[in-house]
PDB file of C-alpha atoms and ligand atoms in Angstrom:
ATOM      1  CA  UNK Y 153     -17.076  46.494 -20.003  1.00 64.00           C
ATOM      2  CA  UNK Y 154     -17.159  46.286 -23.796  1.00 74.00           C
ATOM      3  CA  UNK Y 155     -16.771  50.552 -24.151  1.00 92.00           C
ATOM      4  CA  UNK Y 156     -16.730  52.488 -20.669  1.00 95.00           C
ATOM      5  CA  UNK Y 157     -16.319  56.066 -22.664  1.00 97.00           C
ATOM      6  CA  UNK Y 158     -19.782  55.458 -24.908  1.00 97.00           C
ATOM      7  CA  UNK Y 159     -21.336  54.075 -21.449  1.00 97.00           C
ATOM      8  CA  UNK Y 160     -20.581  57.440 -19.705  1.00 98.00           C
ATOM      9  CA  UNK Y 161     -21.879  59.321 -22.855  1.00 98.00           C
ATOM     10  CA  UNK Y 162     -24.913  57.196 -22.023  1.00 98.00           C
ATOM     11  CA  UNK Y 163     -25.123  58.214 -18.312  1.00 98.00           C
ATOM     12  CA  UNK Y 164     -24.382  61.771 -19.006  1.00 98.00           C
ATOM     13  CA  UNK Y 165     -26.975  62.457 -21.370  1.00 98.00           C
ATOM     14  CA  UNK Y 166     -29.887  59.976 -19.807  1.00 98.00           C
ATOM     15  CA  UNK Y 167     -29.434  60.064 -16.390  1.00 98.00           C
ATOM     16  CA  UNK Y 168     -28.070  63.550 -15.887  1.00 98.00           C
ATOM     17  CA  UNK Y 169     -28.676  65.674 -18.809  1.00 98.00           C
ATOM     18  CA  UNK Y 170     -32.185  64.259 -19.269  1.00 98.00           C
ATOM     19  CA  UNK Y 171     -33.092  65.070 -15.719  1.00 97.00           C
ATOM     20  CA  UNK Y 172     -32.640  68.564 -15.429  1.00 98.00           C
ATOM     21  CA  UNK Y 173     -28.500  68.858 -15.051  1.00 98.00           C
ATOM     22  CA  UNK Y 174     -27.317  71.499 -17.078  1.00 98.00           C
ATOM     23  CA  UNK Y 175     -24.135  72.736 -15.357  1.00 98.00           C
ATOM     24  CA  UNK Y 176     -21.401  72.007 -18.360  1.00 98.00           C
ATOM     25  CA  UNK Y 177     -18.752  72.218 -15.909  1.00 98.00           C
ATOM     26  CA  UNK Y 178     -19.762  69.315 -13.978  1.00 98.00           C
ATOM     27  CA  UNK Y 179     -21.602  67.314 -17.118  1.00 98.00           C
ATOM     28  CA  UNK Y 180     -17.875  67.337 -18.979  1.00 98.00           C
ATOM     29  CA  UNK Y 181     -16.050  66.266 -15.351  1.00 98.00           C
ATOM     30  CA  UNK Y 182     -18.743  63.518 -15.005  1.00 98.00           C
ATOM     31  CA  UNK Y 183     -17.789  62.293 -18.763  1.00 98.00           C
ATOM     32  CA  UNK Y 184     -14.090  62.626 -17.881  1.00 98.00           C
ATOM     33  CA  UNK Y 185     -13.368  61.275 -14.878  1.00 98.00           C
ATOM     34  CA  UNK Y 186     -13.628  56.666 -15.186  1.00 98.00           C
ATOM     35  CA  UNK Y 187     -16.139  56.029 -13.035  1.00 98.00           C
ATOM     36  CA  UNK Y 188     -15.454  51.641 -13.715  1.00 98.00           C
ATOM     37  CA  UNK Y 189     -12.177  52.613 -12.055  1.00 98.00           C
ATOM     38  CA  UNK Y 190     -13.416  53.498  -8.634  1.00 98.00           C
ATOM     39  CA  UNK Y 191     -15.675  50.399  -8.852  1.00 97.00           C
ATOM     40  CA  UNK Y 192     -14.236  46.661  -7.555  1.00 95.00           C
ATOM     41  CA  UNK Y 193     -14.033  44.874 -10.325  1.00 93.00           C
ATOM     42  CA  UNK Y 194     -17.096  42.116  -9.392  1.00 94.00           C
ATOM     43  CA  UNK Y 195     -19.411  44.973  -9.279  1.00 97.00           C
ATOM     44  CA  UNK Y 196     -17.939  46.907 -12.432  1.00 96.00           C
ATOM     45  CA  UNK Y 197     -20.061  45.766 -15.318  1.00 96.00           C
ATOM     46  CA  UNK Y 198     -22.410  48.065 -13.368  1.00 97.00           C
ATOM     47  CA  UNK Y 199     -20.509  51.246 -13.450  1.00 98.00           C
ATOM     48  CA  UNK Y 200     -23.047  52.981 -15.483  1.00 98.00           C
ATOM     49  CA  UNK Y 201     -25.941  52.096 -13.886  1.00 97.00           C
ATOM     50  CA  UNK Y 202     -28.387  54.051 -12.628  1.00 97.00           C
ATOM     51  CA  UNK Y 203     -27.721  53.138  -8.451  1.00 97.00           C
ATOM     52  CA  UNK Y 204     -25.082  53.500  -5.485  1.00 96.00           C
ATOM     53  CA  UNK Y 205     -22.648  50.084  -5.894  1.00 97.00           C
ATOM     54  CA  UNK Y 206     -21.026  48.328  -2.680  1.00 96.00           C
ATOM     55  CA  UNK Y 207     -17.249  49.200  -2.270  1.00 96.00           C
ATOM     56  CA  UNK Y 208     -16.338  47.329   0.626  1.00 92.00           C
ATOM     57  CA  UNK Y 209     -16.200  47.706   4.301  1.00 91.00           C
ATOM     58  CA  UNK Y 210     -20.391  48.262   3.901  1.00 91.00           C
ATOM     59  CA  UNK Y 211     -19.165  51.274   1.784  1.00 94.00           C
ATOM     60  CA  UNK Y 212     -21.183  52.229  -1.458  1.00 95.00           C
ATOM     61  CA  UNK Y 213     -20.029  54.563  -4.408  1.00 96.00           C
ATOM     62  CA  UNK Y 214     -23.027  57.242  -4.997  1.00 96.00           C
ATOM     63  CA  UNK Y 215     -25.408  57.143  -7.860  1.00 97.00           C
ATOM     64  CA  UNK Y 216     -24.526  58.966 -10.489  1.00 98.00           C
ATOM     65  CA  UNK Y 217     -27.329  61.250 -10.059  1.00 98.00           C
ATOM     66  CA  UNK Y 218     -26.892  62.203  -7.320  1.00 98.00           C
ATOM     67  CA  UNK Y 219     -23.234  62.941  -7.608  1.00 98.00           C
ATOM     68  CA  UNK Y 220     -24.428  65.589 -10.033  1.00 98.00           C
ATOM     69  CA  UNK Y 221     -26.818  67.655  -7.888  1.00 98.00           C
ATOM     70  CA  UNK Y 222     -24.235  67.303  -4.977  1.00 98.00           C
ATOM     71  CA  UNK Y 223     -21.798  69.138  -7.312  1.00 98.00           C
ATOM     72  CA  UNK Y 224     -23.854  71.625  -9.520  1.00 98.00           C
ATOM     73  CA  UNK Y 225     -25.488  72.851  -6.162  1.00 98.00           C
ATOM     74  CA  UNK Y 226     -21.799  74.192  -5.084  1.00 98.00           C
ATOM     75  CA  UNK Y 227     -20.773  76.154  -8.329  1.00 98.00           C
ATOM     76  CA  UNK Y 228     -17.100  75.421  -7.695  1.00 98.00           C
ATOM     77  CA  UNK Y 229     -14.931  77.788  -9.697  1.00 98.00           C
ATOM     78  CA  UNK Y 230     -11.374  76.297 -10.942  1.00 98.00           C
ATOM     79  CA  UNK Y 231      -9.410  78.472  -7.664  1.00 98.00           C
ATOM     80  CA  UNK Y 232     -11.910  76.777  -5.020  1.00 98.00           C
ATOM     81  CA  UNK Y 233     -10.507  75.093  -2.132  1.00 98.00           C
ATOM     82  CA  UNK Y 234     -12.979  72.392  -1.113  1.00 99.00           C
ATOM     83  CA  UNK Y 235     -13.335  69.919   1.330  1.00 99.00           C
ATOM     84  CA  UNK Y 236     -15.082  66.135   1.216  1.00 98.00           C
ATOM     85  CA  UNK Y 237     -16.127  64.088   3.996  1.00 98.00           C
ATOM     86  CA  UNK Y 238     -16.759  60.311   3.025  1.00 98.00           C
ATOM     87  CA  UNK Y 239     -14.059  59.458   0.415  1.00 98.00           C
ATOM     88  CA  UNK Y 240     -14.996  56.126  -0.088  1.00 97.00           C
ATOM     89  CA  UNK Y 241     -14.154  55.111  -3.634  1.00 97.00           C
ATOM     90  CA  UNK Y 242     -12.652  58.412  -3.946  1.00 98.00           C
ATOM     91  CA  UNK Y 243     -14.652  58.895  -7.393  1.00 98.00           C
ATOM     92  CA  UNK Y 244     -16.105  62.756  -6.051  1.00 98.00           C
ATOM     93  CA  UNK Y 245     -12.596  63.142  -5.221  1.00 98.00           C
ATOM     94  CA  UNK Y 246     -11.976  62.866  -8.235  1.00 98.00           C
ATOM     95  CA  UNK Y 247     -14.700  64.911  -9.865  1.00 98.00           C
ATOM     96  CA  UNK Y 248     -13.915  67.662  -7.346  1.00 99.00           C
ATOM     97  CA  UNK Y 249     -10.382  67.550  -8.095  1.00 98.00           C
ATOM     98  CA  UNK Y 250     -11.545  68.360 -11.897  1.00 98.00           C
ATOM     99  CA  UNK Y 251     -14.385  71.479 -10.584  1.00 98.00           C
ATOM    100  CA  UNK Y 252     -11.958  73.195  -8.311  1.00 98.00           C
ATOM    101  CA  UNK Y 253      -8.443  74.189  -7.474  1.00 98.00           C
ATOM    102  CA  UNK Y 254      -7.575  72.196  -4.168  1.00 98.00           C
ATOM    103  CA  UNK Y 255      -9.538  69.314  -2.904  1.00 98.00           C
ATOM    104  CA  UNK Y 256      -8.839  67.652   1.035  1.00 98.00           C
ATOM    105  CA  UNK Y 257     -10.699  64.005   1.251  1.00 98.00           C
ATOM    106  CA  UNK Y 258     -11.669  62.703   4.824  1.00 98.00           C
ATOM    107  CA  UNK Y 259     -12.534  59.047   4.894  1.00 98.00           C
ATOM    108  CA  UNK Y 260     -12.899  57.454   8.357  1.00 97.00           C
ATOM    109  CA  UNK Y 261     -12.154  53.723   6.898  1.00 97.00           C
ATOM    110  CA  UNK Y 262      -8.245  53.750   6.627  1.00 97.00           C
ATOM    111  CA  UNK Y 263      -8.425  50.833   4.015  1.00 96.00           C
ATOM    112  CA  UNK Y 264     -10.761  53.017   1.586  1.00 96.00           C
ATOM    113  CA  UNK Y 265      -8.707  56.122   2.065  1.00 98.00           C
ATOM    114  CA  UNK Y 266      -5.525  53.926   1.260  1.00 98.00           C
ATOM    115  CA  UNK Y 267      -7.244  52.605  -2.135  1.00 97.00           C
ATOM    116  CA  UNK Y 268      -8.546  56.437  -3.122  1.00 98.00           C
ATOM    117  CA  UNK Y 269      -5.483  57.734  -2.240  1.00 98.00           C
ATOM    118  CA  UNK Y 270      -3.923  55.316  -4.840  1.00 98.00           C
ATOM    119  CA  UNK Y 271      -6.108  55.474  -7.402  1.00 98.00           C
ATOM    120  CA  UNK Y 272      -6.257  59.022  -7.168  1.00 98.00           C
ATOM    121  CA  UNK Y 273      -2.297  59.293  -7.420  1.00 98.00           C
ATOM    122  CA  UNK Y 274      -2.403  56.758 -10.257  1.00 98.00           C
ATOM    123  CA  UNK Y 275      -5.064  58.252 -12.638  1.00 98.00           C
ATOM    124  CA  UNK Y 276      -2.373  61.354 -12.224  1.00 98.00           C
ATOM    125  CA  UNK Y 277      -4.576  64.040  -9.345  1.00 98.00           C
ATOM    126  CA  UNK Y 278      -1.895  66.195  -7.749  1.00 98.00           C
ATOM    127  CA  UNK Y 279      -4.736  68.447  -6.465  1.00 98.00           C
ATOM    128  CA  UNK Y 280      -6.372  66.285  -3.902  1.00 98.00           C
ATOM    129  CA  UNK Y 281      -5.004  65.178  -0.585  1.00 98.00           C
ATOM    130  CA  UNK Y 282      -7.176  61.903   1.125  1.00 98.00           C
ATOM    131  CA  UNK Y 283      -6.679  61.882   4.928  1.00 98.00           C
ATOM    132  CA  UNK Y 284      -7.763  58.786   7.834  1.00 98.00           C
ATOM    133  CA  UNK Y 285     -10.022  60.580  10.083  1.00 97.00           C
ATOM    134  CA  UNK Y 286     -13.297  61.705  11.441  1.00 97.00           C
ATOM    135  CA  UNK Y 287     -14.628  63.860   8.830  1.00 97.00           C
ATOM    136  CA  UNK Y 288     -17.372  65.617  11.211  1.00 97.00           C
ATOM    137  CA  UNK Y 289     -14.938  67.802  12.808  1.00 97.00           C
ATOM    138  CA  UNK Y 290     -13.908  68.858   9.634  1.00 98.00           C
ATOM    139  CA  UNK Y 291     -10.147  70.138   9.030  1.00 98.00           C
ATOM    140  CA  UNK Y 292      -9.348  73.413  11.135  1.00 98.00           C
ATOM    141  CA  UNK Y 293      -5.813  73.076   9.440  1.00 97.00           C
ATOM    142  CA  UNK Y 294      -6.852  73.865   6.105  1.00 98.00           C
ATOM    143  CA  UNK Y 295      -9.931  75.997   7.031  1.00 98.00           C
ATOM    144  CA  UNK Y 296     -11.490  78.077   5.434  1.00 98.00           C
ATOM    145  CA  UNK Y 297     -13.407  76.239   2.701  1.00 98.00           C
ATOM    146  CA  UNK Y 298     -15.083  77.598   0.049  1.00 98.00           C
ATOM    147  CA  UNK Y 299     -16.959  74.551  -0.397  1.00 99.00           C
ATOM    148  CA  UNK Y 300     -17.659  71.716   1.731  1.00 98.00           C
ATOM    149  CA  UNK Y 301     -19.408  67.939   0.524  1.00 98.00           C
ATOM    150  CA  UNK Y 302     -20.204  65.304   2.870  1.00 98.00           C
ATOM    151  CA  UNK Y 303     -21.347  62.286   1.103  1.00 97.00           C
ATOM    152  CA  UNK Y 304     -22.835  60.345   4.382  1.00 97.00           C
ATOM    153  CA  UNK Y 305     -25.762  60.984   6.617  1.00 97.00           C
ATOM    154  CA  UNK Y 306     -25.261  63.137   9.305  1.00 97.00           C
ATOM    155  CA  UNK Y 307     -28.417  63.026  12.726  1.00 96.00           C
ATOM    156  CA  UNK Y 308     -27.828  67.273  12.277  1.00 95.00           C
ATOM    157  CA  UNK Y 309     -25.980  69.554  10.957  1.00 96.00           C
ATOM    158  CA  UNK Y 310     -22.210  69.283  11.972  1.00 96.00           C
ATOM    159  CA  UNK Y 311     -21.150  72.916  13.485  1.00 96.00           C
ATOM    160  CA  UNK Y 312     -17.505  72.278  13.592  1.00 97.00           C
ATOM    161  CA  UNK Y 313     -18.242  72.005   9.392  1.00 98.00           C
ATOM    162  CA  UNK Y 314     -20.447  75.359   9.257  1.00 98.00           C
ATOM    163  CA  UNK Y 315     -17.473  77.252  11.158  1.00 97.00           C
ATOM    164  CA  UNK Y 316     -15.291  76.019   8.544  1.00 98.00           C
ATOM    165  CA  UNK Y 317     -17.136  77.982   5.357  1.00 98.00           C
ATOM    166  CA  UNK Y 318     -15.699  81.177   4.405  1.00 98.00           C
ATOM    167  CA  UNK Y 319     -18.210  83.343   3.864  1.00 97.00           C
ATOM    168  CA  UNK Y 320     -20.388  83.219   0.587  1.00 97.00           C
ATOM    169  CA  UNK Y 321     -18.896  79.685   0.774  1.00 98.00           C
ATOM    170  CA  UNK Y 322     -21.420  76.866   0.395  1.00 98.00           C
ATOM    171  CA  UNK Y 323     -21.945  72.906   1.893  1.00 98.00           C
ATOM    172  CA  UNK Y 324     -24.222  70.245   0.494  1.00 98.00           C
ATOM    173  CA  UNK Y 325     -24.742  67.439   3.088  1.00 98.00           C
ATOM    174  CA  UNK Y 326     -27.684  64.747   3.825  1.00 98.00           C
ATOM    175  CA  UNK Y 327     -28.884  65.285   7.037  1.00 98.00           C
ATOM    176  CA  UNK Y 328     -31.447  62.350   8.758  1.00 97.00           C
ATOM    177  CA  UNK Y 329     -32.285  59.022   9.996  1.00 92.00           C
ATOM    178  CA  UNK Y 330     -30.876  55.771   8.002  1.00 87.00           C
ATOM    179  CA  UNK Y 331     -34.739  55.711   6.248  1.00 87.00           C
ATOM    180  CA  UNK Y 332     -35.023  59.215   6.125  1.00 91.00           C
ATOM    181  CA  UNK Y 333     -32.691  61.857   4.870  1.00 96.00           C
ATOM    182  CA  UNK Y 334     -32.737  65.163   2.911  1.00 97.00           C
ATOM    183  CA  UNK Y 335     -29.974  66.924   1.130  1.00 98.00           C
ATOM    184  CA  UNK Y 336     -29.409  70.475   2.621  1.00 98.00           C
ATOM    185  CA  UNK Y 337     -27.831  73.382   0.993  1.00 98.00           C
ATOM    186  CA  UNK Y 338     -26.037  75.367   2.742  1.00 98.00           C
ATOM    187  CA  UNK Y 339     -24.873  79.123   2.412  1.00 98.00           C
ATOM    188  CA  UNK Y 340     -22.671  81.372   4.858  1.00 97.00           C
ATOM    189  CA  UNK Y 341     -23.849  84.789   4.175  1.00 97.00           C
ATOM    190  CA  UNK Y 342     -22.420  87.486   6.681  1.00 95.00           C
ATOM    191  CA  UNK Y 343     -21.277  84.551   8.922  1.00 92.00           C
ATOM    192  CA  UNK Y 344     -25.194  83.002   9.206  1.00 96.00           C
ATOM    193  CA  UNK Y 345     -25.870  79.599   7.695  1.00 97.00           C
ATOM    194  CA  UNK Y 346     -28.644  79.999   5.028  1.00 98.00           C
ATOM    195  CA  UNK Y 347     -29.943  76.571   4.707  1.00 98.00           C
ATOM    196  CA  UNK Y 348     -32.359  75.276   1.508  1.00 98.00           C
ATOM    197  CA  UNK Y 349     -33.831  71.650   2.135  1.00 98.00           C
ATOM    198  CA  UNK Y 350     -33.222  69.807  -1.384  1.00 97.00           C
ATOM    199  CA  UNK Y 351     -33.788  66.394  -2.139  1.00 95.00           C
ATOM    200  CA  UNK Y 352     -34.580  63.136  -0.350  1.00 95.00           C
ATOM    201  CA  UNK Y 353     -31.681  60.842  -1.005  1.00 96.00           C
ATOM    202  CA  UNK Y 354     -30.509  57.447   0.784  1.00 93.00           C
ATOM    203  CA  UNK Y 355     -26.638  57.467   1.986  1.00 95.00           C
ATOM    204  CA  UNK Y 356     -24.649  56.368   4.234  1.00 94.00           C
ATOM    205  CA  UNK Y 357     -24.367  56.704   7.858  1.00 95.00           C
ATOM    206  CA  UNK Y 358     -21.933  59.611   8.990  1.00 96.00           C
ATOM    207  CA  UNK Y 359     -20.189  57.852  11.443  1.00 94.00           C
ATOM    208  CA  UNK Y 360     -18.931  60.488  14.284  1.00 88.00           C
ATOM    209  CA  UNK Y 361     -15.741  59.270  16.670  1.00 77.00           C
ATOM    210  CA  UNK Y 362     -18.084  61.253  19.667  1.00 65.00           C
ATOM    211  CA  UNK Y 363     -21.454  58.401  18.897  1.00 61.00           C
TER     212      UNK Y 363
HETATM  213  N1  SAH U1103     -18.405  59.790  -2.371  1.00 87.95           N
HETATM  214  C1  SAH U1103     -18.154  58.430  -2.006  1.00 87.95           C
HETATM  215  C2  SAH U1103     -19.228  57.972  -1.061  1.00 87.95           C
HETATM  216  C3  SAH U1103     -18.779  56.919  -0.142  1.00 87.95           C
HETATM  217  S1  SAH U1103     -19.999  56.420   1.040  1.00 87.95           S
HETATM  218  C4  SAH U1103     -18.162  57.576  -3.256  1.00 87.95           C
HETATM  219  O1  SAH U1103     -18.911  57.922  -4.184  1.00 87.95           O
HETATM  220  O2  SAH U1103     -17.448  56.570  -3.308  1.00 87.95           O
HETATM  221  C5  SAH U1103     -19.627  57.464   2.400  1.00 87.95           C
HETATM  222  C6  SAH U1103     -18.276  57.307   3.032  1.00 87.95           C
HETATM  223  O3  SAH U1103     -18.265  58.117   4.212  1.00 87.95           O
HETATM  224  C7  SAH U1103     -17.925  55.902   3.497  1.00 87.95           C
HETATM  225  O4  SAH U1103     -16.748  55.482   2.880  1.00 87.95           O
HETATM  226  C8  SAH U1103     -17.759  56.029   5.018  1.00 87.95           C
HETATM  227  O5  SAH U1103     -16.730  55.200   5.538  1.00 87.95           O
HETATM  228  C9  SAH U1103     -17.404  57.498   5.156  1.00 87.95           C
HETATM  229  N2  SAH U1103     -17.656  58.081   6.471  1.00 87.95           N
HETATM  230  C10 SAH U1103     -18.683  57.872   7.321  1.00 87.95           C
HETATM  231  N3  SAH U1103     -18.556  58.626   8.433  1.00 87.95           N
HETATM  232  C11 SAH U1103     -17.398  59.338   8.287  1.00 87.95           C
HETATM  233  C12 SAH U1103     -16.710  60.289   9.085  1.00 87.95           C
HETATM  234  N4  SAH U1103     -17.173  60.684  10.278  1.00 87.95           N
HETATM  235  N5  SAH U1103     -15.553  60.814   8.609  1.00 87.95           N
HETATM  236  C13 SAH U1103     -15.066  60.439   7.404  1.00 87.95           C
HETATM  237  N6  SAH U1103     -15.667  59.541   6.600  1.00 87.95           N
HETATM  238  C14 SAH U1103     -16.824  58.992   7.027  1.00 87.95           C
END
């Protein structure tokens, strides 16, 4: 890749910017954070592009858009402690580990979460901890969240993740079939889930050790 800064310049300001993404918080983490890093290299000249890229083990690395209405629905503030299900590249990681204060990674793939957790130590993130496990049942240990983001399909809602919100705290998570999902946004507001559908999107399966 000839110049990977101008190329994010180029996805932040057509891809995001253009389409209605106005958060500045997560616009200037998006042009930070080296998205051709997360990528293997055979697919890297693609970085930029406008799609989800394979990553291995039937893995892909989110489109760029997509990434950015995950993460401007949460409003993370700098002392957040967050959690992600679906670390895969580890490049939300990442971009979580710029938006708030604390970030925990699941990944259920132990070679992904090894690669992440490298990458992630290398680019120099002391703020986010990538664990092997099943993601769905969320991390009790570290509960509560004040933000939750699962970046794989889940069949319905996972409750062990909704008991793990603080309140006020919010989740953003696909829910549906392989061919037919829908981002939901989700609020805990006097320990009740408020839930707003969002957009259809293609991810993933969220793969849960009790299928
Ligand atoms: N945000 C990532 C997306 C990776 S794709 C990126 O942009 O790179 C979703 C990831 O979720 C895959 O790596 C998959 O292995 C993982 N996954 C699926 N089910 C899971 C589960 N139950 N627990 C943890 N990770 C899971």
């Amino acid at each position: 890749m000839s110049d990977p800064t101008a190329a994010r310049q180029l996805m932040v300001s057509s891809q995001l910017r253009d389409r209605g993404i106005s958060d500045s918080r997560v616009l200037e983490a998006m042009l930070r954070v080296p998205r051709h890093e997360f990528v293997p290299g055979s697919y890297r000249a693609q970085t930029y592009e406008d799609h989800p890229l394979p990553i291995g083990n039937s893995q892909t690395i989110s489109q760029p858009y997509i990434v950015a209405v995950m993460l401007e629905s949460l409003q993370l503030k700098p002392s957040d402690k967050v959690l992600e299900v679906g670390t895969g590249s580890g490049y939300v990681t990442a971009l979580l580990a710029e938006l708030a204060g604390e970030v925990f990674s699941i990944e259920r793939h132990p070679a992904l979460a090894d690669l992440a957790r490298e990458l992630l130590t290398a680019l120099g993130y002391t703020n986010a901890r990538v664990l092997t496990g099943d993601g769905t049942l969320g991390l009790p240990a570290a509960a509560p969240f004040d933000a939750i983001m699962v970046s794989a399909a889940a069949p319905n809602l996972p409750q062990a993740l909704i008991a793990q919100l603080r309140d006020l705290g919010r989740m953003i998570i696909p829910v549906g079939t392989s061919d037919s999902q829908q981002l939901q946004f989700i609020r805990m507001v006097n320990g009740e889930p408020l839930i707003t559908p969002r957009e259809l999107v293609r991810f993933v399966p969220l793969v849960s050790s009790e299928d």
